[in-house]
PDB file of N, CA and C in Angstrom:
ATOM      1  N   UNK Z 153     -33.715  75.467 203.418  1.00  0.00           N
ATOM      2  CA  UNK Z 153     -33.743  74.209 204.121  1.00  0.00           C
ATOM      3  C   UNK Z 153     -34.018  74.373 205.593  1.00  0.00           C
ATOM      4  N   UNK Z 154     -33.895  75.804 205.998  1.00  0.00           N
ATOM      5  CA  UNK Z 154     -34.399  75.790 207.054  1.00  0.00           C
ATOM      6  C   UNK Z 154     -35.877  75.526 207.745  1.00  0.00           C
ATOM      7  N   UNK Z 155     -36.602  75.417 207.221  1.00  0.00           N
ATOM      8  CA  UNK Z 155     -38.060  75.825 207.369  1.00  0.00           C
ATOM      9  C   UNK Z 155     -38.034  74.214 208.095  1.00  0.00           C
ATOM     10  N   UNK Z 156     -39.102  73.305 208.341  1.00  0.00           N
ATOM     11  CA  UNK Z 156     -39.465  72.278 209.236  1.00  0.00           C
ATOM     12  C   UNK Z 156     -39.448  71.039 208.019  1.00  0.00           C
ATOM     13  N   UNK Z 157     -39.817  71.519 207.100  1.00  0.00           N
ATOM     14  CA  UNK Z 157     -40.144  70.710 205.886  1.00  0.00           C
ATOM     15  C   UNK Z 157     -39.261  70.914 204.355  1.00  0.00           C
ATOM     16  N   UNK Z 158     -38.328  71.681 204.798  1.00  0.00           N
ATOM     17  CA  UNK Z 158     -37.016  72.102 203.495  1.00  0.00           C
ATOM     18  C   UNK Z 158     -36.384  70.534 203.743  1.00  0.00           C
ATOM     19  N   UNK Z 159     -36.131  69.966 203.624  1.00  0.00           N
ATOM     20  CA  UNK Z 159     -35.702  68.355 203.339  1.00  0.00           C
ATOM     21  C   UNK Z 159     -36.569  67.490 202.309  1.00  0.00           C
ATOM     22  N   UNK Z 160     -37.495  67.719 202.987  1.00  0.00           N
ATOM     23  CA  UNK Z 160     -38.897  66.924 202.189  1.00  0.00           C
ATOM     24  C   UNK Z 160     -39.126  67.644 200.841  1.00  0.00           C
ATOM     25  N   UNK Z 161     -39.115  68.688 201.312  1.00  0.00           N
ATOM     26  CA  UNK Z 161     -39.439  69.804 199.703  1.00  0.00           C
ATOM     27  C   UNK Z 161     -38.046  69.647 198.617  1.00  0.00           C
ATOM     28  N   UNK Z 162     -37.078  69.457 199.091  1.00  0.00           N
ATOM     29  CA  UNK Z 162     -36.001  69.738 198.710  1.00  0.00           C
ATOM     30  C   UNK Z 162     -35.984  68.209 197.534  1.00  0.00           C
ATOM     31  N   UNK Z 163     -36.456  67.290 198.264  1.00  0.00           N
ATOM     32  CA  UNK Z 163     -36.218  66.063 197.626  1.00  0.00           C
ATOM     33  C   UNK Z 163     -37.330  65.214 197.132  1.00  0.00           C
ATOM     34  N   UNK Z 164     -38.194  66.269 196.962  1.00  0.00           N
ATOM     35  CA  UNK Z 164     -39.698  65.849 196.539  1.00  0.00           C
ATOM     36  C   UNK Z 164     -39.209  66.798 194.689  1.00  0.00           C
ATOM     37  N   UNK Z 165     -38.526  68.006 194.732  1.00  0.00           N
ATOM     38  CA  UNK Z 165     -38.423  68.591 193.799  1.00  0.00           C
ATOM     39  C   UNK Z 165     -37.059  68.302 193.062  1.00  0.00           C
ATOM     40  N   UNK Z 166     -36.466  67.814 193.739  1.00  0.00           N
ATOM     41  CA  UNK Z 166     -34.914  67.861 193.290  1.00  0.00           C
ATOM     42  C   UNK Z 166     -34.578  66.210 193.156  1.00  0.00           C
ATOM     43  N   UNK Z 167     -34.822  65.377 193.902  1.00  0.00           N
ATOM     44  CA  UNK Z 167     -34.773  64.162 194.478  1.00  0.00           C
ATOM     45  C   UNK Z 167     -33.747  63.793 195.082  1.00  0.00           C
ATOM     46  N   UNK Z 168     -33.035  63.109 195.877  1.00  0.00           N
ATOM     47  CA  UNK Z 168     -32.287  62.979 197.159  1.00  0.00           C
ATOM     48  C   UNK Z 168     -31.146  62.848 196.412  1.00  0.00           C
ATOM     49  N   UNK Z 169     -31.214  61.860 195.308  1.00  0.00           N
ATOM     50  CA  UNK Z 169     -29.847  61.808 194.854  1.00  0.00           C
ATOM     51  C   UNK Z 169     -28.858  62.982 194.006  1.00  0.00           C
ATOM     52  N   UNK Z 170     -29.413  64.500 194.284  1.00  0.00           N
ATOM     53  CA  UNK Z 170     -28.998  65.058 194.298  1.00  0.00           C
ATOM     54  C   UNK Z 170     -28.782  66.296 195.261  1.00  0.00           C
ATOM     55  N   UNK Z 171     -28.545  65.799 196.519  1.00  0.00           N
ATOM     56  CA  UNK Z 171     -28.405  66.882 197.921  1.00  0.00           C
ATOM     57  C   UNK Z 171     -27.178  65.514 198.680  1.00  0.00           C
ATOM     58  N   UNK Z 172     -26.461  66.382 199.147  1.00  0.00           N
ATOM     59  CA  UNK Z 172     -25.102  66.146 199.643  1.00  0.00           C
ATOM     60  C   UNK Z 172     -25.549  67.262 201.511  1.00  0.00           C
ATOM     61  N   UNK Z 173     -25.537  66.003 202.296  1.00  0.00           N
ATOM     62  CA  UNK Z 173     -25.608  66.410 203.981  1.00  0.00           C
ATOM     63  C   UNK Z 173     -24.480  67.539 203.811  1.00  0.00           C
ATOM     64  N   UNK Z 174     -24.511  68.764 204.507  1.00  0.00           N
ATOM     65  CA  UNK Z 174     -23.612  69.869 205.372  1.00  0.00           C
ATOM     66  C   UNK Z 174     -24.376  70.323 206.428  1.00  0.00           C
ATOM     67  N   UNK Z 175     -23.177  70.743 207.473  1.00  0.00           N
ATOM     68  CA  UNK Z 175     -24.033  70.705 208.530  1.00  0.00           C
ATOM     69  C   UNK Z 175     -24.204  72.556 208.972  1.00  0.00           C
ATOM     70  N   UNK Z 176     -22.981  72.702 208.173  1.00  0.00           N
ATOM     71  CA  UNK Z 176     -23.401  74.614 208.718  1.00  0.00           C
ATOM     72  C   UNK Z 176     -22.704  74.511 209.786  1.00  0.00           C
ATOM     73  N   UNK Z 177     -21.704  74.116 209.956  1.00  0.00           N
ATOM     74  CA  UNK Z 177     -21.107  74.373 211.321  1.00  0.00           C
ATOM     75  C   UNK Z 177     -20.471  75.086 211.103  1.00  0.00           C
ATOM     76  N   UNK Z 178     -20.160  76.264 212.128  1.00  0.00           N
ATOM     77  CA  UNK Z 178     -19.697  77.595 212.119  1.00  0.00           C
ATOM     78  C   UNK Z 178     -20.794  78.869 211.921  1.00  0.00           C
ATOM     79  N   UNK Z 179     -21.408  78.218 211.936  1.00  0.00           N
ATOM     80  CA  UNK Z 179     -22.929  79.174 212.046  1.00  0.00           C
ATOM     81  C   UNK Z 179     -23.759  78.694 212.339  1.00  0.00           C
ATOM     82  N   UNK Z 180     -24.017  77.331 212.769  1.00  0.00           N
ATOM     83  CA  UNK Z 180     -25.227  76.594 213.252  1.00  0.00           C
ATOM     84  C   UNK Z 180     -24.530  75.238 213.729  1.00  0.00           C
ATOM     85  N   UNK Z 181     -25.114  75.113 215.106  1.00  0.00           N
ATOM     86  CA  UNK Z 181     -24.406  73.776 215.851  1.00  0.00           C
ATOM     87  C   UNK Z 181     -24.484  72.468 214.768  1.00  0.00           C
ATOM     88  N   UNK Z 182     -24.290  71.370 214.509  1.00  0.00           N
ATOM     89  CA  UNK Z 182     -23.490  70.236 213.670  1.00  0.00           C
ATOM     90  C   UNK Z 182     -24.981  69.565 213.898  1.00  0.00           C
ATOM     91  N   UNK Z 183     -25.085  69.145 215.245  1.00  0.00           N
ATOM     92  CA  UNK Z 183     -26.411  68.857 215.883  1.00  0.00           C
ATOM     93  C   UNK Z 183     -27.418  69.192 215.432  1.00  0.00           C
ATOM     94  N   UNK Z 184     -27.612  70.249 214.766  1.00  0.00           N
ATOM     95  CA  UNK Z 184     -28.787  70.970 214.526  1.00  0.00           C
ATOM     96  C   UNK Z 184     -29.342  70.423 212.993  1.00  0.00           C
ATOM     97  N   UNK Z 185     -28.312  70.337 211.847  1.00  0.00           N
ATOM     98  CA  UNK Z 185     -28.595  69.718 211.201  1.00  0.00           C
ATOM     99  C   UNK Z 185     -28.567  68.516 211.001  1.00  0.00           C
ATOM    100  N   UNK Z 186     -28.104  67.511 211.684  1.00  0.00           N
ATOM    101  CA  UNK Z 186     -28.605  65.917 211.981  1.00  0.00           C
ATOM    102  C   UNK Z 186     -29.234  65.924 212.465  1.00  0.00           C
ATOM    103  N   UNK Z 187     -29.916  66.515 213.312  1.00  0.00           N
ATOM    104  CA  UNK Z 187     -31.226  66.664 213.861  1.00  0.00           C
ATOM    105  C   UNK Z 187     -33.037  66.197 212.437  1.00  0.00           C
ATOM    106  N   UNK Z 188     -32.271  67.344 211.514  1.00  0.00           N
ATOM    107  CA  UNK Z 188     -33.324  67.772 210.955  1.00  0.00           C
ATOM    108  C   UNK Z 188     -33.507  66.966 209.288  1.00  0.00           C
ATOM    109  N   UNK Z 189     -32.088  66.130 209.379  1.00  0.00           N
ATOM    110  CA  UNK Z 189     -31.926  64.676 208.505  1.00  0.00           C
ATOM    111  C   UNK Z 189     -32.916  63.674 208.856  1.00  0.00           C
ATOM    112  N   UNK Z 190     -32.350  63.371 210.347  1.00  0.00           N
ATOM    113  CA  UNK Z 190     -32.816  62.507 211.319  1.00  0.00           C
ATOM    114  C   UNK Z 190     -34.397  62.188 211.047  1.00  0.00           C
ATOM    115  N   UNK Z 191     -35.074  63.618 211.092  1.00  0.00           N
ATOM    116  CA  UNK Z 191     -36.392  63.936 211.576  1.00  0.00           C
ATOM    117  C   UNK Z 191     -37.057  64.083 210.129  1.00  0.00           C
ATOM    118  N   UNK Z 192     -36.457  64.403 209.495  1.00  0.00           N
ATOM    119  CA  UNK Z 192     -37.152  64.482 208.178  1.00  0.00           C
ATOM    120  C   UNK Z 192     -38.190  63.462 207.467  1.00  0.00           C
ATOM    121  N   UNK Z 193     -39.278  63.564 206.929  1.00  0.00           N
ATOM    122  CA  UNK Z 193     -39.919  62.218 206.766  1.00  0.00           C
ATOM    123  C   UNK Z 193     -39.896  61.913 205.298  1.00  0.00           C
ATOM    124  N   UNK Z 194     -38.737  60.672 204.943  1.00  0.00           N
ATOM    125  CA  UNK Z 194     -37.906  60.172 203.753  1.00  0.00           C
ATOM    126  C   UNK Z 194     -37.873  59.180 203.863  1.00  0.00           C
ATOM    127  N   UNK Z 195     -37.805  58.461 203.208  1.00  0.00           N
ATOM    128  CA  UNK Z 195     -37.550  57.365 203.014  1.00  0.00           C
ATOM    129  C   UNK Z 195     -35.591  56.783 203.929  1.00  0.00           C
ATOM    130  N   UNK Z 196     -35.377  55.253 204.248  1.00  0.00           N
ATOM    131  CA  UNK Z 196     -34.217  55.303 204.977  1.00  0.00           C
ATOM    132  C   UNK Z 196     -33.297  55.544 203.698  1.00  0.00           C
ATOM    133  N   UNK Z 197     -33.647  55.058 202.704  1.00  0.00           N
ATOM    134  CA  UNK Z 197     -32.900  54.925 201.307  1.00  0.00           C
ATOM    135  C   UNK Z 197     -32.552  56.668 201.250  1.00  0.00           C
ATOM    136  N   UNK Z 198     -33.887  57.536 200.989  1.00  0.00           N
ATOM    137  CA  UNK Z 198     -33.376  58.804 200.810  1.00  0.00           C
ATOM    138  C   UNK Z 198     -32.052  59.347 201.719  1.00  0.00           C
ATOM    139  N   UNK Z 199     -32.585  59.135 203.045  1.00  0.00           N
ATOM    140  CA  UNK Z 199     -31.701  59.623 204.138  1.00  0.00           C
ATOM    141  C   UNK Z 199     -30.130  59.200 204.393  1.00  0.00           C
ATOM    142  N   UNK Z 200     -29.788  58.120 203.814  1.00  0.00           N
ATOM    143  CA  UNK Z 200     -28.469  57.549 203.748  1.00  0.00           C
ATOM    144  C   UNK Z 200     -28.333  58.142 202.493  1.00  0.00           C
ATOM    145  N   UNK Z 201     -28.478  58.304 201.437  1.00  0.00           N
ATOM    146  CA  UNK Z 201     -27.641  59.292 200.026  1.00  0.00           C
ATOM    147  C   UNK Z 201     -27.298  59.890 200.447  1.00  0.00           C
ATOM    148  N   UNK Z 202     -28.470  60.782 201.299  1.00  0.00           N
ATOM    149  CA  UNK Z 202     -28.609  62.118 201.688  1.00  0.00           C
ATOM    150  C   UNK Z 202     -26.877  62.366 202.341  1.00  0.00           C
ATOM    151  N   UNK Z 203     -26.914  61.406 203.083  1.00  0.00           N
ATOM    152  CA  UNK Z 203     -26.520  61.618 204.886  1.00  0.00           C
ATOM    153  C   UNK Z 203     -24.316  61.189 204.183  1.00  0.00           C
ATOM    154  N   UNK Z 204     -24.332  60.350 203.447  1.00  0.00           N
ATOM    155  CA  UNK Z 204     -22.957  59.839 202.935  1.00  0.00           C
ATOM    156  C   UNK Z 204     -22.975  59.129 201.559  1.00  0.00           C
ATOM    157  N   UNK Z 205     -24.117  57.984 200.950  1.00  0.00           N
ATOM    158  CA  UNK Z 205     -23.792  57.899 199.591  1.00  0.00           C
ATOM    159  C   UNK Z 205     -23.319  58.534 198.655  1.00  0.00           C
ATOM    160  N   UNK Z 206     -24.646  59.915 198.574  1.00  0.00           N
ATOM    161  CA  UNK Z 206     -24.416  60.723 197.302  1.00  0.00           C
ATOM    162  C   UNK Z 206     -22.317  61.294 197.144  1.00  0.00           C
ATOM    163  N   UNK Z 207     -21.879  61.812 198.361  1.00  0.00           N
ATOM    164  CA  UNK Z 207     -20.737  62.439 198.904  1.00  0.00           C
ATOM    165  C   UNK Z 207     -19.619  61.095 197.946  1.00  0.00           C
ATOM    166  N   UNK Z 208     -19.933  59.674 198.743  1.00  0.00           N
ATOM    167  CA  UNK Z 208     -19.329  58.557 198.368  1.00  0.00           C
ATOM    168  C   UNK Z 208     -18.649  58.420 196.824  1.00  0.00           C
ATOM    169  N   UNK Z 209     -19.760  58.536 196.723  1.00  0.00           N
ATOM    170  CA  UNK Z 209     -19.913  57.753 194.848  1.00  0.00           C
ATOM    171  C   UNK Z 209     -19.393  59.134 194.396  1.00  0.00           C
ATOM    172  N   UNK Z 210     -19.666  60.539 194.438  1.00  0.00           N
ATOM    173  CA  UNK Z 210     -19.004  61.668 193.831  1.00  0.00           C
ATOM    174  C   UNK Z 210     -17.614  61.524 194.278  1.00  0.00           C
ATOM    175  N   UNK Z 211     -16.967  61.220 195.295  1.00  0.00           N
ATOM    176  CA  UNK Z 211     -15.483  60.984 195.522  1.00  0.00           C
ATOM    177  C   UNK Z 211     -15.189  59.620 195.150  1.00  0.00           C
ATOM    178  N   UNK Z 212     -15.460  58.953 194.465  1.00  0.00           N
ATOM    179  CA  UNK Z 212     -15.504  57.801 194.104  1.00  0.00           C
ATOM    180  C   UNK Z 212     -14.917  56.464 194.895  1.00  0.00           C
ATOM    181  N   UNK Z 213     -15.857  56.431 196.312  1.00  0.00           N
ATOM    182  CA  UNK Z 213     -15.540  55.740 197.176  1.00  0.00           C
ATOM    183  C   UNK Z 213     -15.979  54.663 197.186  1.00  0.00           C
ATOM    184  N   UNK Z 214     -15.930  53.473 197.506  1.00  0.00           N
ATOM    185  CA  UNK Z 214     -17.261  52.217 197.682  1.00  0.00           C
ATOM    186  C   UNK Z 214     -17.086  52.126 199.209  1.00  0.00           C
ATOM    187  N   UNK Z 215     -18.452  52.160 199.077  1.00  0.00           N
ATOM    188  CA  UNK Z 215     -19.125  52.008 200.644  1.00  0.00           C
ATOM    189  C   UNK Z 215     -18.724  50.504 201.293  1.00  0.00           C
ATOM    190  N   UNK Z 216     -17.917  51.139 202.384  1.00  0.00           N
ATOM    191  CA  UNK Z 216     -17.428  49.784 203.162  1.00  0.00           C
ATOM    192  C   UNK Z 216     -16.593  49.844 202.927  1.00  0.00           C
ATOM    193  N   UNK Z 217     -15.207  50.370 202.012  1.00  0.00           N
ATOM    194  CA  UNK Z 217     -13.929  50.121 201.753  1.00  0.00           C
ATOM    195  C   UNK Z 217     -13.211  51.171 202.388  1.00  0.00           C
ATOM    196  N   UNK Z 218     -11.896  50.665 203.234  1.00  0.00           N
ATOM    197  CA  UNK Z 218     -11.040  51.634 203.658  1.00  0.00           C
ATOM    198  C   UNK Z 218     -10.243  52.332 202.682  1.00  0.00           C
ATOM    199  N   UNK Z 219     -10.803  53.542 203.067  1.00  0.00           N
ATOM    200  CA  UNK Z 219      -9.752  54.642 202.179  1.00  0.00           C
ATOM    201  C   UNK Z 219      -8.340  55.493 203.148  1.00  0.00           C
ATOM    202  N   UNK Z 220      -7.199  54.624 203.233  1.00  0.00           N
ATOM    203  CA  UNK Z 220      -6.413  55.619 203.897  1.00  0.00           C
ATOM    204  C   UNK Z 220      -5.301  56.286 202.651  1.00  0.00           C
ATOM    205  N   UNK Z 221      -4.755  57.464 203.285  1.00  0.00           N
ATOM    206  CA  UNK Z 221      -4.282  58.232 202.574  1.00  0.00           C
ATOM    207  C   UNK Z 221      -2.625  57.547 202.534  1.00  0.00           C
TER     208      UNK Z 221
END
């Protein structure tokens, strides 16, 4: 996923609704990979799964609802 175009490839072969955002922090600034979400050329639909849906719906959250512990 590093390469300029590992996002695009990633979800051209795999499709978005199966990649969950990490950012590598602790070995790569947080920044660096929102950066390369951000920049990626996807659809906005892809980029929000990407970015918190997919994560959502696997913890079985609904989007918009407060979850406190």
């Amino acid at each position: 996923l590093t390469s300029p175009d590992g996002i695009e490839h990633c979800v051209a072969e795999l499709g978005a609704g199966r990649l969950l955002y990490g950012s590598g922090t602790g070995r790569y600034p947080a920044a660096v990979a929102w950066q390369m979400l951000e920049r990626a050329r996807i659809s906005e639909a892809e980029r929000e799964a990407i970015a918190w849906r997919n994560a959502a719906a696997l913890l079985g959250m609904e989007p918009g609802a407060a979850h406190v512990p």
